[in-house]
Coordinates of C-alpha atoms in Angstrom, one line a residue:
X1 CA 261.6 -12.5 33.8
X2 CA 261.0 -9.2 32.2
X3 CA 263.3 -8.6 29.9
X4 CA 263.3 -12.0 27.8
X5 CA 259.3 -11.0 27.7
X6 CA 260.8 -7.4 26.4
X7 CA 263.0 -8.3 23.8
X8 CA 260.8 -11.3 22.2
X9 CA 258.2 -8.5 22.4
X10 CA 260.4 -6.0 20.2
X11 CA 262.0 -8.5 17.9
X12 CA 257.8 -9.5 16.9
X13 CA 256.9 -6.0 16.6
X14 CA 260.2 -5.7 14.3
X15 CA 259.6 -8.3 11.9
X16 CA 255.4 -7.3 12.2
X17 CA 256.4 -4.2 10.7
X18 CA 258.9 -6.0 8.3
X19 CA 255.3 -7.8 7.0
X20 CA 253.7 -4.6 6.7
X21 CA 256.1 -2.8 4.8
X22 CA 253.9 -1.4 1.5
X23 CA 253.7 -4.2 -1.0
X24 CA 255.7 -3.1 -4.6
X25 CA 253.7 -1.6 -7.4
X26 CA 252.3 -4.1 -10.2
X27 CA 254.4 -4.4 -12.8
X28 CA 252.8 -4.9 -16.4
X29 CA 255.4 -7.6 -17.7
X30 CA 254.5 -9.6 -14.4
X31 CA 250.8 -9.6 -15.7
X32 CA 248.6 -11.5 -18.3
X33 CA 248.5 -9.1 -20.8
X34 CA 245.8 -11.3 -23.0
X35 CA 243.4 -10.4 -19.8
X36 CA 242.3 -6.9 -20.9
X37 CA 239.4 -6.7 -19.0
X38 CA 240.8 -8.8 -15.9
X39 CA 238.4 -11.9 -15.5
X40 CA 236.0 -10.1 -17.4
X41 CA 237.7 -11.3 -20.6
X42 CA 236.8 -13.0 -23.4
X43 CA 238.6 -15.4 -25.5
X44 CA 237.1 -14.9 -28.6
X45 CA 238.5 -13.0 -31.8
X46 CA 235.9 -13.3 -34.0
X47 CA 232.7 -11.1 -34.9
X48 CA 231.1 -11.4 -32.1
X49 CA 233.7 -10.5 -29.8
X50 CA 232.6 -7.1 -28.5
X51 CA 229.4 -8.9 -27.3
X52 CA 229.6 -10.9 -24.9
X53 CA 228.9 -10.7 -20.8
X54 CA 231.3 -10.5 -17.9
X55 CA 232.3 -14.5 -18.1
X56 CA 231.3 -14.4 -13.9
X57 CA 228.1 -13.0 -14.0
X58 CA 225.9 -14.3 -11.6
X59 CA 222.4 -16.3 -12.7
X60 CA 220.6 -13.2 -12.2
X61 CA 223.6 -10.5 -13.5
X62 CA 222.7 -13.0 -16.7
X63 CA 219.1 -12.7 -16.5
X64 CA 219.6 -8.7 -16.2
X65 CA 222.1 -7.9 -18.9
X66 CA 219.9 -10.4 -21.3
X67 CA 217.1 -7.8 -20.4
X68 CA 219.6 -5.3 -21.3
X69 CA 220.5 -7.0 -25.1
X70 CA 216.6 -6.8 -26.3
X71 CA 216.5 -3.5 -24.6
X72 CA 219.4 -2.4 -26.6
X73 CA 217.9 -3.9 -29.8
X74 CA 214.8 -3.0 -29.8
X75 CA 213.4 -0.7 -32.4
X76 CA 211.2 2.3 -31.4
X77 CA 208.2 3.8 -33.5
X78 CA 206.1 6.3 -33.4
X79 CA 203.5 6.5 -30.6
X80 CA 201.1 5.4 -30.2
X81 CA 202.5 1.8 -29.9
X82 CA 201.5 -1.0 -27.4
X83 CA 205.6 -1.5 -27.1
X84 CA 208.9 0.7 -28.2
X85 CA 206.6 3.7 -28.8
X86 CA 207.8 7.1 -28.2
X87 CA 210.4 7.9 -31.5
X88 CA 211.2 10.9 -32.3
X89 CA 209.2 13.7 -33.5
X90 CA 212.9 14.2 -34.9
X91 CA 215.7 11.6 -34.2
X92 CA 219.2 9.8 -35.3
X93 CA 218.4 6.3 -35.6
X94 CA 215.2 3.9 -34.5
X95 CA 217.5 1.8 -31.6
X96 CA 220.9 1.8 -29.8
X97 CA 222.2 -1.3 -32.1
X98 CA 221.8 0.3 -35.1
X99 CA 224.3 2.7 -34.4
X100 CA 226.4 0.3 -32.3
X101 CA 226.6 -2.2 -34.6
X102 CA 227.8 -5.2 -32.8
X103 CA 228.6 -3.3 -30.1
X104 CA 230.9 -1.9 -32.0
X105 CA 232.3 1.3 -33.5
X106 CA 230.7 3.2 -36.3
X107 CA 231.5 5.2 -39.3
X108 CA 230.8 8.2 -41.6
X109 CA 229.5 7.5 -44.9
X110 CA 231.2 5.9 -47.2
X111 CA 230.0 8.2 -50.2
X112 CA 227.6 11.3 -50.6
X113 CA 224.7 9.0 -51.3
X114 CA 225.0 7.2 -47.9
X115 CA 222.6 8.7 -45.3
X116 CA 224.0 8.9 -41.9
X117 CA 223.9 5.9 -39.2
X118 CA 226.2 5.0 -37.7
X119 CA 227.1 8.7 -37.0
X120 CA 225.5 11.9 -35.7
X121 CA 226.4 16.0 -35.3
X122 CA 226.7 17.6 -32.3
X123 CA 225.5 21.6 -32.6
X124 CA 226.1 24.6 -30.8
X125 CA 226.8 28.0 -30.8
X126 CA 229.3 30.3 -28.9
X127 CA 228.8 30.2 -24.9
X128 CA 227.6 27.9 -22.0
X129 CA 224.7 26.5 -20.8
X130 CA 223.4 26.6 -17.3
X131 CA 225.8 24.0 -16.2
X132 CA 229.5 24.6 -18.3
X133 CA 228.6 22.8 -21.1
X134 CA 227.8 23.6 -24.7
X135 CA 225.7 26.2 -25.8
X136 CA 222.6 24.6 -27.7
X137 CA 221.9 26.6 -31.1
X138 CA 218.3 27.9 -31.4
X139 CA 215.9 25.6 -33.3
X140 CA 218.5 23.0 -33.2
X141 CA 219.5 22.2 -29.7
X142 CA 222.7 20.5 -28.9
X143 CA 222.9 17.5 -31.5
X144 CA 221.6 17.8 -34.7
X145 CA 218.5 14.9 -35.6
X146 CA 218.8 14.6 -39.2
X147 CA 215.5 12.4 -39.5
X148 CA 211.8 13.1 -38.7
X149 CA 208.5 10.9 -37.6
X150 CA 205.5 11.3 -40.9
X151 CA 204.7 15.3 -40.8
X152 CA 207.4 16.9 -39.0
X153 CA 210.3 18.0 -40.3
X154 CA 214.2 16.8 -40.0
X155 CA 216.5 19.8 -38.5
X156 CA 219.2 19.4 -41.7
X157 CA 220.9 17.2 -44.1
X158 CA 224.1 16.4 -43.1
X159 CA 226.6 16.8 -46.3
X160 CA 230.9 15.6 -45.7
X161 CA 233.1 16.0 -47.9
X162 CA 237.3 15.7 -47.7
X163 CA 239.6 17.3 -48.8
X164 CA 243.2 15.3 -49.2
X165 CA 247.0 16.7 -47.8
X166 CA 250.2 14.6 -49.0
X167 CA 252.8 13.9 -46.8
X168 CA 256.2 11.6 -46.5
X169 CA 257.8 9.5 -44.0
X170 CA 261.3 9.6 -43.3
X171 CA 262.0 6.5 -45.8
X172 CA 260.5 8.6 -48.2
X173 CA 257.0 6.6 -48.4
X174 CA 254.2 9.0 -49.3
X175 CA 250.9 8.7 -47.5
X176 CA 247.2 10.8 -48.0
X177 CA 245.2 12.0 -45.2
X178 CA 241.8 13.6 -45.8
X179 CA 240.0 16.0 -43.9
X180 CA 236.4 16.0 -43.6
X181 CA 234.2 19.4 -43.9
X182 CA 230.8 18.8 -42.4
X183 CA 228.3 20.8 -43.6
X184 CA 224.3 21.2 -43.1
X185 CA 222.1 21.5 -46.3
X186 CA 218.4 22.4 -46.3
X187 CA 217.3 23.4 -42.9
X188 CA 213.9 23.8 -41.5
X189 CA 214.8 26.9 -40.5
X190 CA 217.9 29.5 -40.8
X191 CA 220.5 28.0 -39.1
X192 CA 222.1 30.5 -36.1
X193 CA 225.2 32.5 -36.9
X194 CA 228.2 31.2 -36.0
X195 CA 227.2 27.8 -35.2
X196 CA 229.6 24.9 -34.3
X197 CA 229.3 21.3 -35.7
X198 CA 231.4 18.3 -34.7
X199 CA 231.0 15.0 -36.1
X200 CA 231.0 12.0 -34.1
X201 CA 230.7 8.2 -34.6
X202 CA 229.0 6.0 -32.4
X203 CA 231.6 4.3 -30.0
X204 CA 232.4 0.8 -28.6
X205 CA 230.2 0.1 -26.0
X206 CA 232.1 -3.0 -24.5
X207 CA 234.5 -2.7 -21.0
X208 CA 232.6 0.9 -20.1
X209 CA 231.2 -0.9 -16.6
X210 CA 235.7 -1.1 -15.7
X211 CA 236.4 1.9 -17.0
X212 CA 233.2 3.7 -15.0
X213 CA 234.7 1.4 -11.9
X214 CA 238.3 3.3 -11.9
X215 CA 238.6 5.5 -9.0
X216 CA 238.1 9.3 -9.6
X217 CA 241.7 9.5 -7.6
X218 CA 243.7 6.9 -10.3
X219 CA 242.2 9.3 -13.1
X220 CA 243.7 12.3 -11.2
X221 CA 246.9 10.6 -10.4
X222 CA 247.2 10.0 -13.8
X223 CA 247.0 14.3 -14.7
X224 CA 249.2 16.4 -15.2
X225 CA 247.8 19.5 -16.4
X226 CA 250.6 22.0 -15.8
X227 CA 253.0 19.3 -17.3
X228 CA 255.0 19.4 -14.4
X229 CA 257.5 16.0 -15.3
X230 CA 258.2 18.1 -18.6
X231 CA 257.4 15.4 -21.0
X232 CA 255.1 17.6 -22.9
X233 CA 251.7 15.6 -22.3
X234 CA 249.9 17.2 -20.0
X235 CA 246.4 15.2 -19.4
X236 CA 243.5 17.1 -17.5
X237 CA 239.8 15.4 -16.6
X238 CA 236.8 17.3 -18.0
X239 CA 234.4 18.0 -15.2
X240 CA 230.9 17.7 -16.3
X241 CA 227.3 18.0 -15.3
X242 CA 225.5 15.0 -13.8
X243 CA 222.0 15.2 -14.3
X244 CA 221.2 12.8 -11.9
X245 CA 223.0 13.7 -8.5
X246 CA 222.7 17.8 -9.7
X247 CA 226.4 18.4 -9.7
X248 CA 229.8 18.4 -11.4
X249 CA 232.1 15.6 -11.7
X250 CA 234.8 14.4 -13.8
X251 CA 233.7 12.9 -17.2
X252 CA 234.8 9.9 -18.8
X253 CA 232.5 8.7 -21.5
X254 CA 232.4 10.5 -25.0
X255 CA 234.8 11.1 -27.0
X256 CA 235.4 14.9 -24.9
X257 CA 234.5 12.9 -21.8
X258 CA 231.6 15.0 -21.8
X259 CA 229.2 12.4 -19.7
X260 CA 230.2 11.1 -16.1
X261 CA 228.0 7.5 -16.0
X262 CA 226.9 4.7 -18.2
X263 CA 223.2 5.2 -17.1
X264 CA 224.0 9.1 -18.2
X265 CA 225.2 8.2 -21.3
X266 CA 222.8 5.8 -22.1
X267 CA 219.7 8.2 -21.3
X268 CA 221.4 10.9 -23.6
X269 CA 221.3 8.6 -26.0
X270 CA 217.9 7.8 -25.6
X271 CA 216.4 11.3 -25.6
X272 CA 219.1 12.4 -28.5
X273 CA 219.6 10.3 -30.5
X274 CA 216.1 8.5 -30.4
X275 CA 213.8 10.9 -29.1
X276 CA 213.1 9.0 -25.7
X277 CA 212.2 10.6 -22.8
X278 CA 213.5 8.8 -19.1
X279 CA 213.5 10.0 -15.4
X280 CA 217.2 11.5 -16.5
X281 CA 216.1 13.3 -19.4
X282 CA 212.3 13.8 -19.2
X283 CA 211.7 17.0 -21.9
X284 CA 211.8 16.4 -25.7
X285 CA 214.8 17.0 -27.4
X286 CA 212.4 18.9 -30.2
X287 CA 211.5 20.8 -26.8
X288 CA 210.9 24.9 -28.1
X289 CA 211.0 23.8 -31.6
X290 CA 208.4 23.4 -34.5
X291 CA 208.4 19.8 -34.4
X292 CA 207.3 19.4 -30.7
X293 CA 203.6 17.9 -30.3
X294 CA 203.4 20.0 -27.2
X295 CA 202.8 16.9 -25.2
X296 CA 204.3 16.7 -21.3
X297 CA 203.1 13.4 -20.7
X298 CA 204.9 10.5 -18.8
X299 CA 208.5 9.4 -19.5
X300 CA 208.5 7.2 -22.4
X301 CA 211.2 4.8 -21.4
X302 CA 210.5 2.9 -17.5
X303 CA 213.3 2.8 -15.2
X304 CA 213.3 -0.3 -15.3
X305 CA 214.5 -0.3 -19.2
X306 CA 216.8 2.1 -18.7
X307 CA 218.9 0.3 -16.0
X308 CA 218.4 -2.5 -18.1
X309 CA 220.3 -1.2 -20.9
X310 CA 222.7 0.7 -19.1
X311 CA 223.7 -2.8 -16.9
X312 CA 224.0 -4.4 -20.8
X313 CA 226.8 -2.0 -21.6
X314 CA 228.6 -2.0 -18.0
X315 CA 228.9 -6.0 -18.3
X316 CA 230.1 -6.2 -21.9
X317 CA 233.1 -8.2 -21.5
X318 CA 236.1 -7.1 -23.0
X319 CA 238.1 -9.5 -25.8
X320 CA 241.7 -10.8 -24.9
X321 CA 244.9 -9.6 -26.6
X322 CA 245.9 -12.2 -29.3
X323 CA 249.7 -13.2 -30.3
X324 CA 251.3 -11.7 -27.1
X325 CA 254.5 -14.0 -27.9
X326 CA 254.8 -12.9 -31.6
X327 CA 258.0 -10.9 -32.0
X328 CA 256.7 -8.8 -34.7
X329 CA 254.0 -7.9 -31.9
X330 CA 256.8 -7.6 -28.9
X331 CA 258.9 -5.2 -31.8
X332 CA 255.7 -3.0 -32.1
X333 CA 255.2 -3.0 -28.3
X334 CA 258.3 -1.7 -27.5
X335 CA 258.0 1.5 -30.1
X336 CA 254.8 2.1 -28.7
X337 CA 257.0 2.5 -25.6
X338 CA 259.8 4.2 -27.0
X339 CA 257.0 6.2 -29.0
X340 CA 255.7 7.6 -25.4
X341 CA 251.6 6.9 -26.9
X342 CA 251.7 5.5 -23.7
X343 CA 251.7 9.0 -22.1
X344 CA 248.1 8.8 -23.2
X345 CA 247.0 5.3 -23.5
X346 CA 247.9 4.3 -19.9
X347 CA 248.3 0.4 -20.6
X348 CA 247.6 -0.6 -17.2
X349 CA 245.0 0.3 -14.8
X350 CA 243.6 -0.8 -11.4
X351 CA 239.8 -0.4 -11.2
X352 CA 238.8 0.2 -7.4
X353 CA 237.4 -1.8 -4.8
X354 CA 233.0 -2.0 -5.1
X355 CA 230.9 -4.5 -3.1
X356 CA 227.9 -3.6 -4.8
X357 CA 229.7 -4.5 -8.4
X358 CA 231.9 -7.4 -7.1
X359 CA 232.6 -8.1 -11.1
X360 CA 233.9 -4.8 -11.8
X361 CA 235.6 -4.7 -8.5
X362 CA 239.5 -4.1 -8.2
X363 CA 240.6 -5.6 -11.5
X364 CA 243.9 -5.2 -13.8
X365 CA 242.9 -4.2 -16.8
X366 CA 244.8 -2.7 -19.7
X367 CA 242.4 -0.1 -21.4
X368 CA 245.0 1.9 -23.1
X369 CA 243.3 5.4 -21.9
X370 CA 243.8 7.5 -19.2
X371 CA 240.3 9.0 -19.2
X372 CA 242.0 12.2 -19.5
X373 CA 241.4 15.1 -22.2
X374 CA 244.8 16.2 -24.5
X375 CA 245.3 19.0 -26.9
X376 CA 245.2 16.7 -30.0
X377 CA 246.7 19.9 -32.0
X378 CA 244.6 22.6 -34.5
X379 CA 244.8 19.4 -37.3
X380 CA 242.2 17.2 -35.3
X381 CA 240.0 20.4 -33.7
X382 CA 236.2 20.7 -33.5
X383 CA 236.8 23.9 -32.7
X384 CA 233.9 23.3 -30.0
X385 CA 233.8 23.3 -26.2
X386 CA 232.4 21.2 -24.2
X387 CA 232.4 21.5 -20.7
X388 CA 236.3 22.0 -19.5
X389 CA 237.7 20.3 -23.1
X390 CA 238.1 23.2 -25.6
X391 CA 238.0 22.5 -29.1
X392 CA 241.2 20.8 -29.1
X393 CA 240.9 18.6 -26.7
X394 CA 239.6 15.1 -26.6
X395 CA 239.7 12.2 -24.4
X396 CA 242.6 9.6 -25.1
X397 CA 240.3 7.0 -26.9
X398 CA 240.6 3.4 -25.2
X399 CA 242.6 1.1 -27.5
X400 CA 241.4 -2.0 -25.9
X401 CA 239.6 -4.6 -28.7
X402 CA 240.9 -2.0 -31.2
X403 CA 242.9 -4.7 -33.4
X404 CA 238.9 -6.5 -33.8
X405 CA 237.5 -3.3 -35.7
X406 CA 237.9 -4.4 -39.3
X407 CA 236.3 -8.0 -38.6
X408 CA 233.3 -6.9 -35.9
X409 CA 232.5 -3.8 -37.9
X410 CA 233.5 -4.3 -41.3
X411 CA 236.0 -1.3 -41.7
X412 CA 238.8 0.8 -40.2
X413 CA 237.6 4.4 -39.5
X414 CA 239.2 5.5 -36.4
X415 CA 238.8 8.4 -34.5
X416 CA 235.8 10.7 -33.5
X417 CA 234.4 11.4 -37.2
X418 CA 235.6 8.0 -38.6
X419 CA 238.3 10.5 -41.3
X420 CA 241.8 8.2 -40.4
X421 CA 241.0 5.2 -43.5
X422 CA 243.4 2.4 -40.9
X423 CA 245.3 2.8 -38.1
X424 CA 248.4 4.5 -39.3
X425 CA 246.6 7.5 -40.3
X426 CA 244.8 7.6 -37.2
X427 CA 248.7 8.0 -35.4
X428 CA 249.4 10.5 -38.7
X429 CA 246.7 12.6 -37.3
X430 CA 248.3 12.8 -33.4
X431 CA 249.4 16.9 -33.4
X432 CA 249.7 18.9 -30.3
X433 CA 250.6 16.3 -27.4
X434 CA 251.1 13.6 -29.5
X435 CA 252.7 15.3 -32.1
X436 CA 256.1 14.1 -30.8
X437 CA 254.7 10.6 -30.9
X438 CA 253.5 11.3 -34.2
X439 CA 257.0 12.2 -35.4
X440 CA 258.8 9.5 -34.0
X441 CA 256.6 7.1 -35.9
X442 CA 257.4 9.2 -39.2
X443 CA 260.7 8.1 -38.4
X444 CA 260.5 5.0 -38.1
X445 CA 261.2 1.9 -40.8
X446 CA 258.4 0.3 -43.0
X447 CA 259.0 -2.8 -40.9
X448 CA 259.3 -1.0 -37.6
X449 CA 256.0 0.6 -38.9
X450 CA 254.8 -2.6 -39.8
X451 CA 255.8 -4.0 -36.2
X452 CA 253.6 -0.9 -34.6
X453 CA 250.7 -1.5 -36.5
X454 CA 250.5 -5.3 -35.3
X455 CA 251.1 -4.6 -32.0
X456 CA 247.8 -2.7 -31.8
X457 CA 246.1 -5.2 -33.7
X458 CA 246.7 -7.6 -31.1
X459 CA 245.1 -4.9 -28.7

């Protein structure tokens, strides 16, 4: 009687731990690639594609993010103002649209004439803050407002200008990159030796609710600082300040990853670029300077805005890939492969598990970033710090929605001060990790170029 009893016992706990065995990895062929954002995807390639909610928002997620959408448009003015008071004394722009444009990516100017929008300057000089990250410049602080309220004075004008380098591809096609000089003109006051300036344009604000929702631990599986496989990309997270739990953590929004959360982000923006103070950021940004009405009053922005607009940009869906089954699209794929820029921009990610943001909660998505900071080469530097990226390094830019640029935003600057013209000068400009990449697309046919360029259109 006991051993039939033993044996059926053993052969169940055998094929139990058959059942158990660890599932195998995803792989990305298996998968919908049109689903960039998982079920948070939209189908919808036209200009407003970058604005849309998660498609399974609940009635009140709806009611919230539609909070969040006037919120985000809403224009501020000087106080006092019965609503949207509190601009300035110096600022970037009036509201968060008008430098997202449709959600959307900006641009510099498109001649000397053009004030700056869609655009801003970060400042600094030599050194750290308090916390490890940039050292504001006296009188101008950490971003440079190039506009003042009636009476008070703007900090600088903001002047570009390019200069153009020649090169050839392998077939012999000749191409033109320009690099931008930014430089300040007529300052309020003398502006601090040896000050630092980095132009940035305002990013896509869409998908940032999946990518805050990936696991610290997929972002630091995904490093490899030392280069240890030897493939000479060697991704390292920026840890950052985080004003509102008092401590370090990695950074993943920004184009140095130099801001850990949405609700971060969005408050910096606020106080920077607007002149807005919140319960994040309750000092003026003219704070110490001429221009500060000396005021320490209440927060200008209520919580309640400010989650508002930061659950707006966590629940912007994220538009599908189009033409998957193209072969011109499958050609351009593979050399993206074959190119290793997916060393950087990781196709494929997992976000983790969240009951308190079901949406966002363990989804396939295919970003195209790793969240991760690279040495982008001396070509591409700011030459400025910013927390653990030195002025090399920036964060691999998500791809995701990228091929929508030209019809959303009406033009195709790319990267963090809008220089590369279209996407093909934007790989041109790849040096020090990607300059391998970079070269292997120099290399490559006019129609395998062509193929490559499609393929991240469909992105």
């Amino acid at each position: 009687m006991f051993k039939p009893f033993f044996y059926s016992a053993f052969f169940l706990l055998l094929l139990s731990a058959t059942s158990c065995s660890k599932p195998e990895a995803l792989q990305e062929e298996d998968l919908d690639e049109r689903l960039s954002g998982g079920s948070q995807t939209v189908f919808d390639a036209g200009s407003g594609a970058y604005s849309h909610p998660f498609p399974n928002l609940s009635d009140r997620g709806n009611f919230n993010h539609g909070v969040g959408d006037i919120s985000f448009e809403a224009t501020f003015v000087t106080a006092p103002a019965p609503i949207h008071s509190g601009l300035g004394p110096i600022f970037n722009n009036v509201s968060c649209a008008s430098c997202h444009i449709a959600d959307g990516r900006g641009r510099p100017p498109l001649n000397p004439s053009e004030l700056l929008s869609s655009m801003l300057v970060r400042i600094s000089i030599p050194g750290e803050n308090p916390h490890g990250g940039p050292n504001p410049a006296p009188g101008f602080g950490g971003q440079l407002q190039q506009r003042g309220v009636f009476g008070k004075p703007a900090e600088a004008d903001v002047v570009i200008t390019y200069t153009n380098t020649q090169g050839n591809f392998s077939d012999g096609t000749s191409y033109t990159l320009r690099k931008p000089t930014i430089s300040l003109e007529n300052p309020y006051i003398p502006l601090p030796s040896g000050h630092l300036l980095s132009g940035r344009v305002a990013p896509p604000v869409f998908g940032m609710g999946l990518l805050e929702a990936i696991d610290e631990m997929t972002i630091l599986g995904l490093s490899d600082e030392f280069d240890a496989n030897g493939d000479g990309i060697s991704g390292r997270p920026n840890m950052v300040w985080d004003a509102v739990h008092g401590k370090k953590t990695i950074g993943r929004f920004g184009w140095k990853a130099g801001n850990p959360s949405v609700l971060q982000q969005t408050a910096g923006a606020y106080n920077e670029d607007m002149g807005i103070t919140s319960f994040v950021f309750p000092t003026e940004s003219s704070f110490g300077q001429t221009q500060f009405d000396g005021l320490f009053d209440d927060y200008e922005l209520a919580d309640s805005i400010l989650f508002a607009t930061t659950f707006y940009t966590q629940t912007l869906a994220v538009p599908a890939r189009r033409n998957t089954d193209d072969p011109k699209v499958k050609k351009g794929k593979q050399l993206f492969k074959e190119a290793n820029c997916s060393g950087c921009h990781t196709p494929m990610v997992r976000t983790g598990t969240n009951i308190a943001f079901p949406e966002a909660s363990n989804q396939i998505i295919f970003p195209y970033t790793d969240l991760l900071l690279h040495d982008m080469g001396p070509e591409l530097a700011d030459n400025r710090p910013e927390f653990l990226a030195n002025g090399q390094e920036w964060r691999t830019s998500p791809l995701w929605g990228i091929g929508l640029t030209e019809l959303v935003n009406g033009h195709s600057n790319y990267l963090h001060d809008g220089r590369a013209r279209n996407l093909l000068e934007a790989i041109l400009w790849h040096g020090g990790e990607g300059e391998k990449s970079r070269e292997y697309v120099k290399k490559l046919s006019q129609a395998d170029r062509e193929a490559l360029i499609a393929f991240l259109k469909s992105i």
